[in-house]
C-alpha positions as a LaTeX table, in Angstrom:
\begin{tabular}{lrrr}
\hline
Residue & $x$ (\AA) & $y$ (\AA) & $z$ (\AA) \\
\hline
Leu1 & $-159.72$ & $-230.94$ & $-156.17$ \\
Leu2 & $-160.63$ & $-232.42$ & $-159.53$ \\
His3 & $-160.85$ & $-236.13$ & $-160.17$ \\
Ser4 & $-157.89$ & $-237.27$ & $-162.27$ \\
Thr5 & $-160.08$ & $-238.03$ & $-165.31$ \\
Thr6 & $-161.70$ & $-234.61$ & $-165.10$ \\
Trp7 & $-158.27$ & $-233.01$ & $-164.64$ \\
Arg8 & $-156.98$ & $-234.66$ & $-167.83$ \\
Arg9 & $-160.11$ & $-233.52$ & $-169.70$ \\
Val10 & $-159.60$ & $-229.92$ & $-168.55$ \\
Leu11 & $-155.96$ & $-229.98$ & $-169.64$ \\
Ser12 & $-156.84$ & $-231.46$ & $-173.02$ \\
Thr13 & $-159.61$ & $-228.88$ & $-173.57$ \\
Gln14 & $-157.27$ & $-226.07$ & $-172.59$ \\
Arg15 & $-154.67$ & $-227.16$ & $-175.14$ \\
Asn16 & $-157.27$ & $-227.55$ & $-177.89$ \\
Asn17 & $-158.85$ & $-224.18$ & $-177.24$ \\
Ile18 & $-155.51$ & $-222.40$ & $-177.30$ \\
Ser19 & $-154.59$ & $-224.14$ & $-180.54$ \\
Leu20 & $-157.78$ & $-222.86$ & $-182.18$ \\
Leu21 & $-156.85$ & $-219.30$ & $-181.28$ \\
Ser22 & $-153.58$ & $-219.48$ & $-183.21$ \\
Thr23 & $-153.84$ & $-218.02$ & $-186.71$ \\
Ser24 & $-150.12$ & $-217.91$ & $-187.48$ \\
Ala25 & $-149.09$ & $-219.66$ & $-190.71$ \\
Thr26 & $-145.83$ & $-220.71$ & $-189.04$ \\
Pro27 & $-146.32$ & $-222.99$ & $-186.01$ \\
Pro28 & $-144.66$ & $-221.56$ & $-182.90$ \\
Lys29 & $-141.58$ & $-223.36$ & $-181.62$ \\
Val30 & $-142.46$ & $-225.87$ & $-178.94$ \\
Ala31 & $-139.93$ & $-226.56$ & $-176.20$ \\
Lys32 & $-139.33$ & $-230.25$ & $-175.58$ \\
Val33 & $-139.12$ & $-230.85$ & $-171.84$ \\
Ala34 & $-138.50$ & $-233.93$ & $-169.68$ \\
Val35 & $-139.40$ & $-234.27$ & $-166.00$ \\
Phe36 & $-137.19$ & $-236.12$ & $-163.52$ \\
Gly37 & $-139.22$ & $-237.63$ & $-160.69$ \\
Ser38 & $-142.83$ & $-238.77$ & $-160.51$ \\
Gly39 & $-143.63$ & $-237.91$ & $-156.91$ \\
Arg40 & $-145.68$ & $-235.05$ & $-155.54$ \\
Met41 & $-143.91$ & $-232.20$ & $-157.35$ \\
Gly42 & $-143.11$ & $-234.31$ & $-160.40$ \\
Ala43 & $-146.83$ & $-234.87$ & $-160.96$ \\
Ile44 & $-147.64$ & $-231.18$ & $-160.52$ \\
Arg45 & $-144.90$ & $-230.02$ & $-162.91$ \\
Ser46 & $-145.77$ & $-232.69$ & $-165.49$ \\
Gln47 & $-149.42$ & $-231.65$ & $-165.55$ \\
Leu48 & $-148.51$ & $-227.99$ & $-165.97$ \\
Ile49 & $-146.11$ & $-228.75$ & $-168.83$ \\
Tyr50 & $-148.74$ & $-230.91$ & $-170.51$ \\
Ala51 & $-151.25$ & $-228.05$ & $-170.30$ \\
Asn52 & $-148.83$ & $-225.50$ & $-171.74$ \\
Pro53 & $-149.12$ & $-225.23$ & $-175.56$ \\
Lys54 & $-145.58$ & $-223.86$ & $-175.72$ \\
Met55 & $-144.16$ & $-227.09$ & $-174.32$ \\
Glu56 & $-144.12$ & $-230.78$ & $-175.14$ \\
Leu57 & $-143.71$ & $-233.30$ & $-172.33$ \\
Val58 & $-141.39$ & $-235.80$ & $-174.00$ \\
Gly59 & $-141.10$ & $-238.13$ & $-171.03$ \\
Ile60 & $-140.84$ & $-238.73$ & $-167.30$ \\
Val61 & $-137.62$ & $-240.15$ & $-165.89$ \\
Asp62 & $-137.81$ & $-242.19$ & $-162.70$ \\
Thr63 & $-135.39$ & $-244.91$ & $-161.62$ \\
Ala64 & $-138.30$ & $-247.16$ & $-160.60$ \\
Ser65 & $-140.31$ & $-246.67$ & $-163.79$ \\
Thr66 & $-139.70$ & $-250.24$ & $-165.01$ \\
Asn67 & $-142.36$ & $-251.41$ & $-162.56$ \\
Asn68 & $-145.74$ & $-251.30$ & $-164.30$ \\
Asp69 & $-147.44$ & $-250.43$ & $-160.99$ \\
Asn70 & $-145.06$ & $-247.51$ & $-160.40$ \\
Pro71 & $-146.57$ & $-244.00$ & $-160.26$ \\
Ala72 & $-144.21$ & $-242.92$ & $-163.06$ \\
Gln73 & $-145.92$ & $-245.27$ & $-165.51$ \\
Ser74 & $-149.40$ & $-244.18$ & $-164.45$ \\
Leu75 & $-148.50$ & $-240.49$ & $-164.58$ \\
Ala76 & $-146.87$ & $-240.80$ & $-168.01$ \\
Ser77 & $-149.85$ & $-242.71$ & $-169.43$ \\
Ser78 & $-152.32$ & $-240.14$ & $-168.11$ \\
Leu79 & $-150.42$ & $-237.38$ & $-169.91$ \\
Gly80 & $-149.82$ & $-239.18$ & $-173.20$ \\
Thr81 & $-146.09$ & $-239.70$ & $-172.79$ \\
Glu82 & $-143.63$ & $-242.41$ & $-171.72$ \\
Ala83 & $-141.79$ & $-243.23$ & $-168.50$ \\
Tyr84 & $-138.09$ & $-244.08$ & $-168.56$ \\
Ser85 & $-135.66$ & $-245.35$ & $-165.97$ \\
Asn86 & $-132.85$ & $-243.10$ & $-167.20$ \\
Leu87 & $-132.21$ & $-240.10$ & $-169.42$ \\
Ser88 & $-130.27$ & $-242.06$ & $-172.04$ \\
Asp89 & $-133.32$ & $-244.19$ & $-172.87$ \\
Leu90 & $-135.50$ & $-241.09$ & $-173.14$ \\
Val91 & $-133.09$ & $-239.42$ & $-175.56$ \\
Ala92 & $-132.72$ & $-242.62$ & $-177.61$ \\
Asn93 & $-136.51$ & $-242.83$ & $-178.03$ \\
Asn94 & $-136.88$ & $-239.16$ & $-178.94$ \\
Thr95 & $-136.97$ & $-239.19$ & $-182.75$ \\
Ser96 & $-135.93$ & $-235.54$ & $-183.05$ \\
Asn97 & $-132.94$ & $-236.02$ & $-180.71$ \\
Gln98 & $-133.92$ & $-232.69$ & $-179.22$ \\
Leu99 & $-134.37$ & $-231.99$ & $-175.52$ \\
Asp100 & $-134.56$ & $-228.29$ & $-174.70$ \\
Gly101 & $-134.96$ & $-228.46$ & $-170.94$ \\
Ile102 & $-135.30$ & $-230.62$ & $-167.86$ \\
Val103 & $-137.42$ & $-230.15$ & $-164.76$ \\
Cys104 & $-135.84$ & $-231.82$ & $-161.74$ \\
Cys105 & $-138.28$ & $-232.98$ & $-159.04$ \\
Thr106 & $-136.18$ & $-235.71$ & $-157.46$ \\
Pro107 & $-134.99$ & $-235.88$ & $-153.82$ \\
Thr108 & $-132.64$ & $-233.05$ & $-152.88$ \\
His109 & $-129.54$ & $-235.22$ & $-152.54$ \\
Thr110 & $-129.87$ & $-236.29$ & $-156.21$ \\
His111 & $-130.13$ & $-232.80$ & $-157.73$ \\
Ala112 & $-126.42$ & $-232.38$ & $-158.49$ \\
Ser113 & $-126.27$ & $-235.62$ & $-160.49$ \\
Val114 & $-129.36$ & $-234.65$ & $-162.50$ \\
Val115 & $-127.85$ & $-231.25$ & $-163.27$ \\
Gln116 & $-124.72$ & $-233.04$ & $-164.48$ \\
Glu117 & $-126.77$ & $-235.29$ & $-166.79$ \\
Ala118 & $-128.53$ & $-232.25$ & $-168.24$ \\
Leu119 & $-125.21$ & $-230.50$ & $-168.71$ \\
Glu120 & $-123.84$ & $-233.41$ & $-170.75$ \\
Leu121 & $-126.66$ & $-233.14$ & $-173.32$ \\
Glu122 & $-125.57$ & $-230.60$ & $-175.94$ \\
Thr123 & $-129.12$ & $-229.70$ & $-176.99$ \\
Thr124 & $-130.32$ & $-228.97$ & $-173.45$ \\
Arg125 & $-130.46$ & $-225.25$ & $-172.73$ \\
Gly126 & $-131.22$ & $-225.38$ & $-169.04$ \\
Ile127 & $-132.70$ & $-227.12$ & $-166.03$ \\
Phe128 & $-135.35$ & $-226.09$ & $-163.51$ \\
Val129 & $-134.53$ & $-227.52$ & $-160.07$ \\
Glu130 & $-136.89$ & $-227.66$ & $-157.12$ \\
Lys131 & $-135.55$ & $-225.87$ & $-154.08$ \\
Pro132 & $-133.21$ & $-226.35$ & $-152.45$ \\
Val133 & $-130.69$ & $-226.97$ & $-155.22$ \\
Asp134 & $-128.64$ & $-229.16$ & $-152.85$ \\
Glu135 & $-128.31$ & $-230.10$ & $-149.19$ \\
Ser136 & $-125.99$ & $-227.27$ & $-148.09$ \\
Ala137 & $-124.83$ & $-223.82$ & $-149.17$ \\
Ser138 & $-121.38$ & $-225.15$ & $-150.06$ \\
Lys139 & $-122.82$ & $-227.90$ & $-152.27$ \\
Ile140 & $-125.15$ & $-225.43$ & $-153.99$ \\
Lys141 & $-122.20$ & $-223.14$ & $-154.70$ \\
Thr142 & $-120.27$ & $-226.08$ & $-156.14$ \\
Val143 & $-123.16$ & $-226.95$ & $-158.50$ \\
Phe144 & $-123.33$ & $-223.43$ & $-159.93$ \\
Glu145 & $-119.54$ & $-223.11$ & $-160.22$ \\
His146 & $-119.41$ & $-226.45$ & $-162.04$ \\
Val147 & $-122.06$ & $-225.29$ & $-164.52$ \\
Lys148 & $-120.26$ & $-222.01$ & $-165.21$ \\
Lys149 & $-116.96$ & $-223.80$ & $-165.76$ \\
Asp150 & $-118.04$ & $-226.78$ & $-167.85$ \\
Ala151 & $-121.20$ & $-225.76$ & $-169.72$ \\
Gly152 & $-119.38$ & $-224.36$ & $-172.76$ \\
Arg153 & $-122.67$ & $-222.79$ & $-173.84$ \\
Asp154 & $-125.53$ & $-220.68$ & $-172.57$ \\
Phe155 & $-126.85$ & $-223.16$ & $-169.99$ \\
Gln156 & $-129.09$ & $-221.93$ & $-167.18$ \\
Val157 & $-129.90$ & $-223.44$ & $-163.78$ \\
Cys158 & $-133.13$ & $-222.09$ & $-162.33$ \\
Cys159 & $-134.24$ & $-222.74$ & $-158.74$ \\
Gly160 & $-137.98$ & $-223.00$ & $-158.04$ \\
Phe161 & $-138.74$ & $-219.90$ & $-155.98$ \\
Gln162 & $-142.03$ & $-219.38$ & $-157.83$ \\
Arg163 & $-143.62$ & $-217.42$ & $-155.00$ \\
Arg164 & $-141.57$ & $-214.43$ & $-156.09$ \\
Phe165 & $-144.04$ & $-214.17$ & $-158.98$ \\
Asp166 & $-147.24$ & $-214.55$ & $-156.95$ \\
Pro167 & $-149.31$ & $-211.33$ & $-157.34$ \\
Ser168 & $-149.92$ & $-211.00$ & $-153.60$ \\
Tyr169 & $-146.21$ & $-211.40$ & $-152.83$ \\
Gln170 & $-145.28$ & $-208.90$ & $-155.54$ \\
His171 & $-147.80$ & $-206.38$ & $-154.22$ \\
Leu172 & $-146.36$ & $-206.63$ & $-150.72$ \\
Leu173 & $-142.82$ & $-206.30$ & $-152.05$ \\
Glu174 & $-143.70$ & $-203.15$ & $-154.02$ \\
Thr175 & $-145.58$ & $-201.67$ & $-151.05$ \\
Val176 & $-142.64$ & $-202.09$ & $-148.68$ \\
Arg177 & $-139.99$ & $-200.95$ & $-151.14$ \\
Ser178 & $-141.98$ & $-197.85$ & $-152.08$ \\
Gly179 & $-141.91$ & $-196.73$ & $-148.45$ \\
Ala180 & $-145.71$ & $-196.76$ & $-148.24$ \\
Ile181 & $-145.64$ & $-198.45$ & $-144.81$ \\
Gly182 & $-142.52$ & $-196.70$ & $-143.53$ \\
Lys183 & $-139.62$ & $-198.62$ & $-142.03$ \\
Pro184 & $-140.42$ & $-202.32$ & $-141.47$ \\
Leu185 & $-140.12$ & $-203.05$ & $-137.75$ \\
Asn186 & $-141.46$ & $-206.57$ & $-137.57$ \\
Ala187 & $-142.84$ & $-209.27$ & $-139.86$ \\
Asn188 & $-144.74$ & $-212.39$ & $-138.86$ \\
Ile189 & $-144.92$ & $-215.20$ & $-141.37$ \\
Phe190 & $-146.81$ & $-218.44$ & $-140.94$ \\
Phe191 & $-146.79$ & $-221.23$ & $-143.47$ \\
Gly192 & $-148.18$ & $-224.75$ & $-143.37$ \\
Asp193 & $-147.81$ & $-227.35$ & $-146.12$ \\
His194 & $-151.14$ & $-228.73$ & $-147.35$ \\
Pro195 & $-151.81$ & $-231.47$ & $-148.08$ \\
Val196 & $-149.31$ & $-232.99$ & $-145.67$ \\
Pro197 & $-146.48$ & $-234.68$ & $-147.62$ \\
Ser198 & $-145.98$ & $-238.41$ & $-147.31$ \\
Leu199 & $-143.66$ & $-239.82$ & $-144.66$ \\
Glu200 & $-141.37$ & $-241.09$ & $-147.42$ \\
Phe201 & $-141.05$ & $-237.57$ & $-148.83$ \\
Leu202 & $-140.29$ & $-236.08$ & $-145.43$ \\
Lys203 & $-137.59$ & $-238.68$ & $-144.79$ \\
Glu204 & $-135.83$ & $-237.99$ & $-148.11$ \\
Gly205 & $-135.70$ & $-234.21$ & $-148.02$ \\
Gly206 & $-138.81$ & $-232.78$ & $-146.47$ \\
Asp207 & $-137.21$ & $-231.26$ & $-143.38$ \\
Ile208 & $-139.05$ & $-228.03$ & $-142.63$ \\
Phe209 & $-135.84$ & $-225.96$ & $-142.64$ \\
Met210 & $-134.79$ & $-227.33$ & $-146.04$ \\
Asp211 & $-138.13$ & $-227.71$ & $-147.78$ \\
Leu212 & $-140.41$ & $-224.98$ & $-146.44$ \\
Ser213 & $-138.54$ & $-222.16$ & $-144.75$ \\
Ala214 & $-136.46$ & $-221.59$ & $-147.90$ \\
His215 & $-139.44$ & $-219.82$ & $-149.50$ \\
Asp216 & $-140.04$ & $-217.55$ & $-146.52$ \\
Val217 & $-136.37$ & $-216.72$ & $-145.99$ \\
Asp218 & $-135.98$ & $-215.92$ & $-149.68$ \\
Phe219 & $-138.98$ & $-213.60$ & $-149.63$ \\
Val220 & $-137.95$ & $-211.79$ & $-146.44$ \\
Leu221 & $-134.49$ & $-211.19$ & $-147.89$ \\
Gln222 & $-136.11$ & $-209.79$ & $-151.03$ \\
Ile223 & $-138.27$ & $-207.40$ & $-149.01$ \\
Met224 & $-135.28$ & $-206.23$ & $-147.01$ \\
Gly225 & $-133.43$ & $-205.46$ & $-150.23$ \\
Gln226 & $-131.04$ & $-208.40$ & $-150.54$ \\
Asn227 & $-131.57$ & $-209.03$ & $-154.23$ \\
Gln228 & $-128.40$ & $-209.56$ & $-156.24$ \\
Ala229 & $-130.42$ & $-209.62$ & $-159.46$ \\
Ile230 & $-130.99$ & $-205.86$ & $-159.13$ \\
Gly231 & $-127.58$ & $-205.14$ & $-157.67$ \\
Ser232 & $-128.81$ & $-204.49$ & $-154.13$ \\
Thr233 & $-127.29$ & $-205.92$ & $-150.97$ \\
Gly234 & $-129.81$ & $-204.15$ & $-148.72$ \\
Asp235 & $-130.17$ & $-204.84$ & $-145.02$ \\
Ala236 & $-127.97$ & $-207.69$ & $-143.78$ \\
Val237 & $-129.02$ & $-210.46$ & $-141.41$ \\
Glu238 & $-127.38$ & $-209.99$ & $-138.02$ \\
Ser239 & $-128.54$ & $-213.13$ & $-136.22$ \\
Val240 & $-130.76$ & $-216.16$ & $-136.65$ \\
Phe241 & $-132.47$ & $-218.30$ & $-133.99$ \\
Ala242 & $-134.29$ & $-221.46$ & $-135.01$ \\
Ser243 & $-135.84$ & $-224.35$ & $-133.15$ \\
Gly244 & $-137.65$ & $-227.39$ & $-134.51$ \\
Thr245 & $-139.54$ & $-230.44$ & $-133.31$ \\
Ser246 & $-140.72$ & $-233.72$ & $-134.81$ \\
Ser247 & $-144.33$ & $-234.79$ & $-134.30$ \\
Ile248 & $-143.73$ & $-238.30$ & $-135.66$ \\
Pro249 & $-141.36$ & $-240.77$ & $-133.94$ \\
Glu250 & $-139.98$ & $-241.97$ & $-137.29$ \\
Leu251 & $-138.92$ & $-238.41$ & $-138.12$ \\
Asp252 & $-137.52$ & $-237.76$ & $-134.67$ \\
Glu253 & $-135.27$ & $-240.82$ & $-134.98$ \\
Ile254 & $-133.57$ & $-239.45$ & $-138.12$ \\
Gly255 & $-133.52$ & $-235.80$ & $-137.03$ \\
Val256 & $-136.11$ & $-234.46$ & $-139.46$ \\
His257 & $-138.33$ & $-231.66$ & $-138.15$ \\
Asp258 & $-141.90$ & $-230.97$ & $-139.25$ \\
Asn259 & $-142.63$ & $-228.01$ & $-136.92$ \\
Ala260 & $-140.37$ & $-225.02$ & $-136.45$ \\
Thr261 & $-139.98$ & $-221.46$ & $-135.25$ \\
Met262 & $-137.40$ & $-219.11$ & $-136.72$ \\
Thr263 & $-136.40$ & $-215.55$ & $-135.81$ \\
Met264 & $-134.20$ & $-213.42$ & $-138.06$ \\
Lys265 & $-132.82$ & $-210.09$ & $-136.88$ \\
Phe266 & $-131.45$ & $-207.56$ & $-139.36$ \\
Gln267 & $-128.77$ & $-204.95$ & $-138.78$ \\
Ser268 & $-131.36$ & $-202.19$ & $-139.10$ \\
Gly269 & $-133.18$ & $-203.60$ & $-136.08$ \\
Thr270 & $-136.04$ & $-205.21$ & $-137.99$ \\
\hline
\end{tabular}
């Protein structure tokens, strides 16, 4: 891991080098993006946006950003932008009055309200939301139905299943779908989150079934052909067994699991 100062220097150098490679007389359009949340994922997304020459990080929104010792202020300063306690202040301080997109990295139970705020800004074209979009399937469905009904424009909600685009995942997907390994009979998946998230994060939405298994379930469903994007319903899930435990008393008291085992059986027998 790079020291924060070195990290900022690498990002700055990357942006400068890419700028030197551009010979176009007309500057490319830069998307103005705001990040909601300054925690673990908020910091990661903010750094990536800052390093991308096609984007401008116009601000970081965090309800606790008024505290000078708050991570939101430190993160914003390190990336040459400002921290705001709400979206209205960010928009008011944006001289171009343009905000193309929002990246939502707040606790899961706040996602719906952030989507609503993004929806109410006429210039915003979409929002990237960390998974899961909400706390239950019914709430997630409500969020998407609300967007379709009230957007009044081409407004997109994107959920962060970025592992779909990982080269190793894509290679496995293509190998299975091509029939190169024959009929899948069994798949064993192990995943551990590193570094371990803070206790505060786990309490507010880090349950292993909500925060981690979503990636693995999504990928297994893709492999088995359940991909609505390509019009395939594939092999359906017949049954699910899951069991979880809490290794920390504080998590056990509120019913949050940090270790789990899950078995999914498909109709084909896999």
